[in-house]
């Protein structure tokens, strides 16, 4: 347990030297400020109008337009959902990869490979750190953006963020393990991030294409949409929240053994050669 915690501290120190926490604070302030700005703009556009008046035969009738039966989520809420998918869940994918390349450059990874620490402990420390940071950052974003949610919704967001953050961190580590430095990783890594953002183009679609289920961002996008709206259930024929969680859990069950295999062949095998 002591060795495991020392690995987490080492990863945190690497990120602190890279001023990660300052970067996250700046991005958090910009994201929360954008949500507040969009909420203010949306409220100014949807100010209640005076009912129209009709006059016929000496009688004046007030005409009031009723809202649609299925209201579209507010723009600020949709923006928050997009930020949860494209900002919160990619923390481990992006910064975990940067930390891995820095460990290679500094030689600390080679030193650890020669120690009896083991591969499972190394992977577990990285997944624990970045999954925890993803959940903490998600709640920080919700708090600074003044998004009021009940306890059940907050618990659901913590679960979805933990599963999604773990999945994206594992995917990022598996990809970065196949490259020697950040320059080689950059184009493939950014390409994966762009693919993960594709579901945003279908946000709110009633009949989205089936291939979206191959992208981790799609079930996470639907889950956050339900949780931030306070519905907690599918609307308009969508998939229930429980099945979205099952999808994320199953994806982790597939990704984690894949990560272990890639790390064993691409990183820890070098210590024995």
mmCIF file of C-alpha atoms in Angstrom:
data_model
loop_
_atom_site.group_PDB
_atom_site.id
_atom_site.type_symbol
_atom_site.label_atom_id
_atom_site.label_comp_id
_atom_site.label_asym_id
_atom_site.label_seq_id
_atom_site.Cartn_x
_atom_site.Cartn_y
_atom_site.Cartn_z
ATOM 1 C CA UNK A 1 0.000 0.000 0.000
ATOM 2 C CA UNK A 2 2.889 2.344 0.770
ATOM 3 C CA UNK A 3 4.439 1.702 -2.649
ATOM 4 C CA UNK A 4 1.066 2.287 -4.300
ATOM 5 C CA UNK A 5 0.625 5.661 -2.592
ATOM 6 C CA UNK A 6 4.189 6.650 -3.496
ATOM 7 C CA UNK A 7 3.387 6.019 -7.160
ATOM 8 C CA UNK A 8 0.361 8.289 -6.904
ATOM 9 C CA UNK A 9 2.462 10.988 -5.232
ATOM 10 C CA UNK A 10 5.094 10.691 -7.943
ATOM 11 C CA UNK A 11 2.472 11.134 -10.669
ATOM 12 C CA UNK A 12 0.998 14.125 -8.832
ATOM 13 C CA UNK A 13 4.453 15.701 -8.465
ATOM 14 C CA UNK A 14 5.085 15.348 -12.190
ATOM 15 C CA UNK A 15 1.815 17.098 -12.940
ATOM 16 C CA UNK A 16 2.561 19.799 -10.365
ATOM 17 C CA UNK A 17 5.891 20.518 -12.064
ATOM 18 C CA UNK A 18 3.971 20.892 -15.322
ATOM 19 C CA UNK A 19 1.648 23.415 -13.628
ATOM 20 C CA UNK A 20 -1.330 21.130 -14.257
ATOM 21 C CA UNK A 21 -3.379 22.445 -11.365
ATOM 22 C CA UNK A 22 -2.935 26.036 -12.508
ATOM 23 C CA UNK A 23 -4.021 25.040 -16.013
ATOM 24 C CA UNK A 24 -7.076 23.228 -14.651
ATOM 25 C CA UNK A 25 -8.022 26.244 -12.534
ATOM 26 C CA UNK A 26 -7.853 28.549 -15.565
ATOM 27 C CA UNK A 27 -9.850 26.151 -17.747
ATOM 28 C CA UNK A 28 -12.392 25.651 -14.960
ATOM 29 C CA UNK A 29 -12.905 29.400 -14.567
ATOM 30 C CA UNK A 30 -13.319 29.841 -18.326
ATOM 31 C CA UNK A 31 -15.776 26.941 -18.623
ATOM 32 C CA UNK A 32 -17.902 27.974 -15.645
ATOM 33 C CA UNK A 33 -17.888 31.585 -16.823
ATOM 34 C CA UNK A 34 -19.063 30.482 -20.261
ATOM 35 C CA UNK A 35 -21.972 28.568 -18.727
ATOM 36 C CA UNK A 36 -22.980 31.609 -16.649
ATOM 37 C CA UNK A 37 -22.769 33.837 -19.730
ATOM 38 C CA UNK A 38 -24.859 31.468 -21.837
ATOM 39 C CA UNK A 39 -27.420 31.155 -19.037
ATOM 40 C CA UNK A 40 -27.733 34.951 -18.806
ATOM 41 C CA UNK A 41 -28.073 35.260 -22.591
ATOM 42 C CA UNK A 42 -30.653 32.455 -22.728
ATOM 43 C CA UNK A 43 -32.691 34.092 -19.951
ATOM 44 C CA UNK A 44 -32.698 37.442 -21.754
ATOM 45 C CA UNK A 45 -33.952 35.806 -24.952
ATOM 46 C CA UNK A 46 -36.734 33.856 -23.257
ATOM 47 C CA UNK A 47 -38.198 36.745 -21.251
ATOM 48 C CA UNK A 48 -41.993 36.400 -20.981
ATOM 49 C CA UNK A 49 -43.872 38.362 -23.605
ATOM 50 C CA UNK A 50 -47.156 40.124 -23.135
ATOM 51 C CA UNK A 51 -50.055 38.127 -24.519
ATOM 52 C CA UNK A 52 -51.286 39.266 -27.907
ATOM 53 C CA UNK A 53 -54.699 40.953 -28.068
ATOM 54 C CA UNK A 54 -57.389 40.262 -30.634
ATOM 55 C CA UNK A 55 -60.471 42.374 -31.114
ATOM 56 C CA UNK A 56 -63.642 41.075 -32.740
ATOM 57 C CA UNK A 57 -67.172 42.466 -32.539
ATOM 58 C CA UNK A 58 -66.416 44.792 -29.654
ATOM 59 C CA UNK A 59 -64.738 42.024 -27.637
ATOM 60 C CA UNK A 60 -61.034 41.883 -26.855
ATOM 61 C CA UNK A 61 -59.447 38.467 -26.437
ATOM 62 C CA UNK A 62 -56.038 37.725 -24.974
ATOM 63 C CA UNK A 63 -54.030 35.150 -26.910
ATOM 64 C CA UNK A 64 -51.270 33.331 -25.042
ATOM 65 C CA UNK A 65 -49.025 30.803 -26.754
ATOM 66 C CA UNK A 66 -48.477 27.605 -24.807
ATOM 67 C CA UNK A 67 -44.989 26.080 -24.661
ATOM 68 C CA UNK A 68 -44.195 22.941 -26.582
ATOM 69 C CA UNK A 69 -45.070 19.652 -24.890
ATOM 70 C CA UNK A 70 -41.429 18.514 -25.029
ATOM 71 C CA UNK A 71 -39.261 21.476 -24.128
ATOM 72 C CA UNK A 72 -35.712 21.627 -25.432
ATOM 73 C CA UNK A 73 -33.083 21.663 -22.663
ATOM 74 C CA UNK A 74 -31.665 25.122 -21.939
ATOM 75 C CA UNK A 75 -28.562 26.082 -23.871
ATOM 76 C CA UNK A 76 -26.508 26.349 -20.667
ATOM 77 C CA UNK A 77 -27.465 22.799 -19.709
ATOM 78 C CA UNK A 78 -26.495 21.451 -23.125
ATOM 79 C CA UNK A 79 -23.198 23.300 -22.889
ATOM 80 C CA UNK A 80 -22.529 21.766 -19.466
ATOM 81 C CA UNK A 81 -23.197 18.288 -20.883
ATOM 82 C CA UNK A 82 -20.735 18.934 -23.717
ATOM 83 C CA UNK A 83 -18.072 20.140 -21.281
ATOM 84 C CA UNK A 84 -18.501 17.066 -19.095
ATOM 85 C CA UNK A 85 -17.800 14.816 -22.087
ATOM 86 C CA UNK A 86 -15.110 16.828 -23.888
ATOM 87 C CA UNK A 87 -13.324 18.347 -20.901
ATOM 88 C CA UNK A 88 -13.851 16.307 -17.745
ATOM 89 C CA UNK A 89 -13.574 12.800 -19.185
ATOM 90 C CA UNK A 90 -10.411 13.451 -21.207
ATOM 91 C CA UNK A 91 -8.249 14.611 -18.291
ATOM 92 C CA UNK A 92 -6.632 11.213 -17.819
ATOM 93 C CA UNK A 93 -6.397 10.572 -21.551
ATOM 94 C CA UNK A 94 -4.506 13.799 -22.168
ATOM 95 C CA UNK A 95 -2.480 14.485 -19.035
ATOM 96 C CA UNK A 96 -1.883 10.822 -18.225
ATOM 97 C CA UNK A 97 -0.209 10.442 -21.608
ATOM 98 C CA UNK A 98 1.890 13.561 -21.013
ATOM 99 C CA UNK A 99 2.988 12.170 -17.650
ATOM 100 C CA UNK A 100 3.943 8.840 -19.220
ATOM 101 C CA UNK A 101 6.190 10.480 -21.799
ATOM 102 C CA UNK A 102 7.799 12.618 -19.109
ATOM 103 C CA UNK A 103 8.531 9.494 -17.053
ATOM 104 C CA UNK A 104 10.214 7.987 -20.100
ATOM 105 C CA UNK A 105 12.262 11.123 -20.678
ATOM 106 C CA UNK A 106 13.373 11.471 -17.055
ATOM 107 C CA UNK A 107 14.219 7.782 -16.727
ATOM 108 C CA UNK A 108 11.934 7.201 -13.731
ATOM 109 C CA UNK A 109 9.881 4.675 -15.700
ATOM 110 C CA UNK A 110 12.958 2.607 -16.522
ATOM 111 C CA UNK A 111 14.003 2.673 -12.869
ATOM 112 C CA UNK A 112 10.547 1.467 -11.822
ATOM 113 C CA UNK A 113 10.597 -1.345 -14.389
ATOM 114 C CA UNK A 114 13.775 -2.674 -12.785
ATOM 115 C CA UNK A 115 12.172 -2.579 -9.329
ATOM 116 C CA UNK A 116 9.853 -5.274 -7.920
ATOM 117 C CA UNK A 117 6.890 -2.856 -7.980
ATOM 118 C CA UNK A 118 5.082 -4.617 -10.777
ATOM 119 C CA UNK A 119 2.896 -3.668 -13.695
ATOM 120 C CA UNK A 120 -0.486 -3.956 -11.967
ATOM 121 C CA UNK A 121 0.490 -1.492 -9.242
ATOM 122 C CA UNK A 122 1.791 0.991 -11.843
ATOM 123 C CA UNK A 123 -1.427 0.833 -13.879
ATOM 124 C CA UNK A 124 -3.622 0.937 -10.782
ATOM 125 C CA UNK A 125 -1.930 4.065 -9.431
ATOM 126 C CA UNK A 126 -2.434 5.974 -12.677
ATOM 127 C CA UNK A 127 -6.059 4.901 -13.062
ATOM 128 C CA UNK A 128 -6.821 5.752 -9.427
ATOM 129 C CA UNK A 129 -5.255 9.210 -9.628
ATOM 130 C CA UNK A 130 -6.840 10.301 -12.898
ATOM 131 C CA UNK A 131 -10.243 8.808 -12.180
ATOM 132 C CA UNK A 132 -10.296 10.611 -8.836
ATOM 133 C CA UNK A 133 -9.200 13.889 -10.427
ATOM 134 C CA UNK A 134 -11.898 13.546 -13.083
ATOM 135 C CA UNK A 135 -14.612 13.127 -10.445
ATOM 136 C CA UNK A 136 -13.248 16.038 -8.391
ATOM 137 C CA UNK A 137 -13.050 18.278 -11.458
ATOM 138 C CA UNK A 138 -16.602 17.334 -12.458
ATOM 139 C CA UNK A 139 -17.971 18.438 -9.087
ATOM 140 C CA UNK A 140 -15.855 21.599 -9.201
ATOM 141 C CA UNK A 141 -17.355 22.443 -12.593
ATOM 142 C CA UNK A 142 -20.896 21.780 -11.374
ATOM 143 C CA UNK A 143 -20.318 23.923 -8.293
ATOM 144 C CA UNK A 144 -18.726 26.907 -10.013
ATOM 145 C CA UNK A 145 -21.347 26.801 -12.766
ATOM 146 C CA UNK A 146 -24.109 26.844 -10.099
ATOM 147 C CA UNK A 147 -25.844 23.748 -11.471
ATOM 148 C CA UNK A 148 -28.255 22.633 -8.762
ATOM 149 C CA UNK A 149 -28.822 18.882 -8.623
ATOM 150 C CA UNK A 150 -30.309 16.478 -6.117
ATOM 151 C CA UNK A 151 -28.377 13.755 -4.350
ATOM 152 C CA UNK A 152 -29.374 10.994 -6.757
ATOM 153 C CA UNK A 153 -28.215 13.016 -9.769
ATOM 154 C CA UNK A 154 -24.905 13.846 -8.080
ATOM 155 C CA UNK A 155 -24.333 10.181 -7.276
ATOM 156 C CA UNK A 156 -25.101 9.279 -10.883
ATOM 157 C CA UNK A 157 -22.676 11.914 -12.158
ATOM 158 C CA UNK A 158 -19.954 10.573 -9.857
ATOM 159 C CA UNK A 159 -20.546 7.029 -11.160
ATOM 160 C CA UNK A 160 -20.638 8.008 -14.841
ATOM 161 C CA UNK A 161 -17.559 10.217 -14.441
ATOM 162 C CA UNK A 162 -15.629 7.485 -12.637
ATOM 163 C CA UNK A 163 -16.442 4.896 -15.302
ATOM 164 C CA UNK A 164 -15.912 7.289 -18.200
ATOM 165 C CA UNK A 165 -12.734 8.766 -16.734
ATOM 166 C CA UNK A 166 -11.262 5.320 -16.065
ATOM 167 C CA UNK A 167 -12.136 4.201 -19.602
ATOM 168 C CA UNK A 168 -10.598 7.244 -21.284
ATOM 169 C CA UNK A 169 -7.492 7.099 -19.060
ATOM 170 C CA UNK A 170 -6.967 3.437 -19.918
ATOM 171 C CA UNK A 171 -7.447 4.198 -23.610
ATOM 172 C CA UNK A 172 -4.975 7.075 -23.439
ATOM 173 C CA UNK A 173 -2.321 5.004 -21.651
ATOM 174 C CA UNK A 174 -2.736 2.131 -24.114
ATOM 175 C CA UNK A 175 -2.251 4.469 -27.077
ATOM 176 C CA UNK A 176 0.654 6.414 -25.569
ATOM 177 C CA UNK A 177 2.453 3.178 -24.658
ATOM 178 C CA UNK A 178 2.797 2.502 -28.391
ATOM 179 C CA UNK A 179 4.837 5.669 -29.011
ATOM 180 C CA UNK A 180 8.250 6.822 -27.883
ATOM 181 C CA UNK A 181 7.564 10.515 -27.379
ATOM 182 C CA UNK A 182 4.871 13.162 -27.420
ATOM 183 C CA UNK A 183 5.609 14.217 -30.996
ATOM 184 C CA UNK A 184 4.828 10.734 -32.325
ATOM 185 C CA UNK A 185 1.699 10.499 -30.181
ATOM 186 C CA UNK A 186 0.280 13.916 -31.024
ATOM 187 C CA UNK A 187 -1.554 13.285 -34.307
ATOM 188 C CA UNK A 188 -3.044 9.865 -33.355
ATOM 189 C CA UNK A 189 -3.929 11.109 -29.868
ATOM 190 C CA UNK A 190 -5.639 14.263 -31.089
ATOM 191 C CA UNK A 191 -7.395 12.173 -33.730
ATOM 192 C CA UNK A 192 -8.918 9.950 -31.038
ATOM 193 C CA UNK A 193 -10.057 13.021 -29.093
ATOM 194 C CA UNK A 194 -11.715 14.453 -32.209
ATOM 195 C CA UNK A 195 -13.525 11.174 -32.830
ATOM 196 C CA UNK A 196 -14.707 11.186 -29.218
ATOM 197 C CA UNK A 197 -16.215 14.644 -29.848
ATOM 198 C CA UNK A 198 -18.295 13.472 -32.842
ATOM 199 C CA UNK A 199 -21.370 12.647 -30.685
ATOM 200 C CA UNK A 200 -21.773 16.372 -29.971
ATOM 201 C CA UNK A 201 -23.013 16.777 -33.534
ATOM 202 C CA UNK A 202 -25.910 14.431 -32.693
ATOM 203 C CA UNK A 203 -26.750 15.869 -29.267
ATOM 204 C CA UNK A 204 -30.529 15.790 -28.910
ATOM 205 C CA UNK A 205 -31.027 13.785 -32.128
ATOM 206 C CA UNK A 206 -34.124 11.568 -32.141
ATOM 207 C CA UNK A 207 -32.706 8.954 -34.521
ATOM 208 C CA UNK A 208 -28.887 8.942 -34.225
ATOM 209 C CA UNK A 209 -26.752 6.507 -36.256
ATOM 210 C CA UNK A 210 -25.931 3.173 -34.649
ATOM 211 C CA UNK A 211 -22.164 3.550 -35.103
ATOM 212 C CA UNK A 212 -22.135 6.212 -32.373
ATOM 213 C CA UNK A 213 -22.239 3.391 -29.826
ATOM 214 C CA UNK A 214 -18.652 2.570 -30.777
ATOM 215 C CA UNK A 215 -17.524 5.933 -29.342
ATOM 216 C CA UNK A 216 -17.210 6.289 -25.529
ATOM 217 C CA UNK A 217 -18.441 9.874 -25.676
ATOM 218 C CA UNK A 218 -21.898 8.855 -26.920
ATOM 219 C CA UNK A 219 -23.221 6.901 -23.889
ATOM 220 C CA UNK A 220 -21.551 9.428 -21.586
ATOM 221 C CA UNK A 221 -23.261 12.274 -23.460
ATOM 222 C CA UNK A 222 -26.681 10.667 -23.029
ATOM 223 C CA UNK A 223 -26.062 9.826 -19.385
ATOM 224 C CA UNK A 224 -24.979 13.362 -18.498
ATOM 225 C CA UNK A 225 -27.930 14.760 -20.429
ATOM 226 C CA UNK A 226 -30.362 12.754 -18.312
ATOM 227 C CA UNK A 227 -28.595 13.482 -15.030
ATOM 228 C CA UNK A 228 -28.161 17.229 -15.530
ATOM 229 C CA UNK A 229 -31.778 17.599 -16.594
ATOM 230 C CA UNK A 230 -32.855 15.862 -13.393
ATOM 231 C CA UNK A 231 -34.889 13.348 -15.372
ATOM 232 C CA UNK A 232 -32.801 10.297 -14.555
ATOM 233 C CA UNK A 233 -34.589 8.403 -17.296
ATOM 234 C CA UNK A 234 -34.679 8.263 -21.057
ATOM 235 C CA UNK A 235 -36.923 10.657 -22.917
ATOM 236 C CA UNK A 236 -38.244 10.353 -26.435
ATOM 237 C CA UNK A 237 -37.335 6.694 -26.856
ATOM 238 C CA UNK A 238 -33.769 7.095 -25.593
ATOM 239 C CA UNK A 239 -31.764 4.500 -23.707
ATOM 240 C CA UNK A 240 -32.310 4.184 -19.963
ATOM 241 C CA UNK A 241 -29.572 5.481 -17.678
ATOM 242 C CA UNK A 242 -28.960 2.034 -16.206
ATOM 243 C CA UNK A 243 -28.107 0.618 -19.634
ATOM 244 C CA UNK A 244 -25.736 3.500 -20.323
ATOM 245 C CA UNK A 245 -23.902 2.673 -17.090
ATOM 246 C CA UNK A 246 -23.783 -0.997 -18.136
ATOM 247 C CA UNK A 247 -22.235 0.057 -21.467
ATOM 248 C CA UNK A 248 -19.503 2.040 -19.702
ATOM 249 C CA UNK A 249 -18.862 -0.812 -17.274
ATOM 250 C CA UNK A 250 -18.605 -3.352 -20.105
ATOM 251 C CA UNK A 251 -16.261 -1.061 -22.029
ATOM 252 C CA UNK A 252 -13.994 -0.867 -18.963
ATOM 253 C CA UNK A 253 -14.023 -4.658 -18.683
ATOM 254 C CA UNK A 254 -12.740 -4.834 -22.268
ATOM 255 C CA UNK A 255 -10.312 -1.916 -22.081
ATOM 256 C CA UNK A 256 -8.513 -2.747 -18.838
ATOM 257 C CA UNK A 257 -7.208 -6.180 -19.976
ATOM 258 C CA UNK A 258 -6.230 -4.576 -23.282
ATOM 259 C CA UNK A 259 -4.279 -1.909 -21.397
ATOM 260 C CA UNK A 260 -2.528 -4.559 -19.299
ATOM 261 C CA UNK A 261 -1.532 -6.475 -22.437
ATOM 262 C CA UNK A 262 -0.233 -3.378 -24.244
ATOM 263 C CA UNK A 263 1.717 -2.148 -21.212
ATOM 264 C CA UNK A 264 3.258 -5.576 -20.672
ATOM 265 C CA UNK A 265 4.435 -5.822 -24.287
ATOM 266 C CA UNK A 266 5.381 -2.193 -24.942
ATOM 267 C CA UNK A 267 6.749 -1.006 -21.582
ATOM 268 C CA UNK A 268 7.524 -3.713 -19.038
ATOM 269 C CA UNK A 269 8.827 -6.238 -21.548
ATOM 270 C CA UNK A 270 11.716 -3.862 -22.273
ATOM 271 C CA UNK A 271 13.001 -4.336 -18.727
ATOM 272 C CA UNK A 272 13.504 -8.064 -19.384
ATOM 273 C CA UNK A 273 15.134 -7.636 -22.802
#
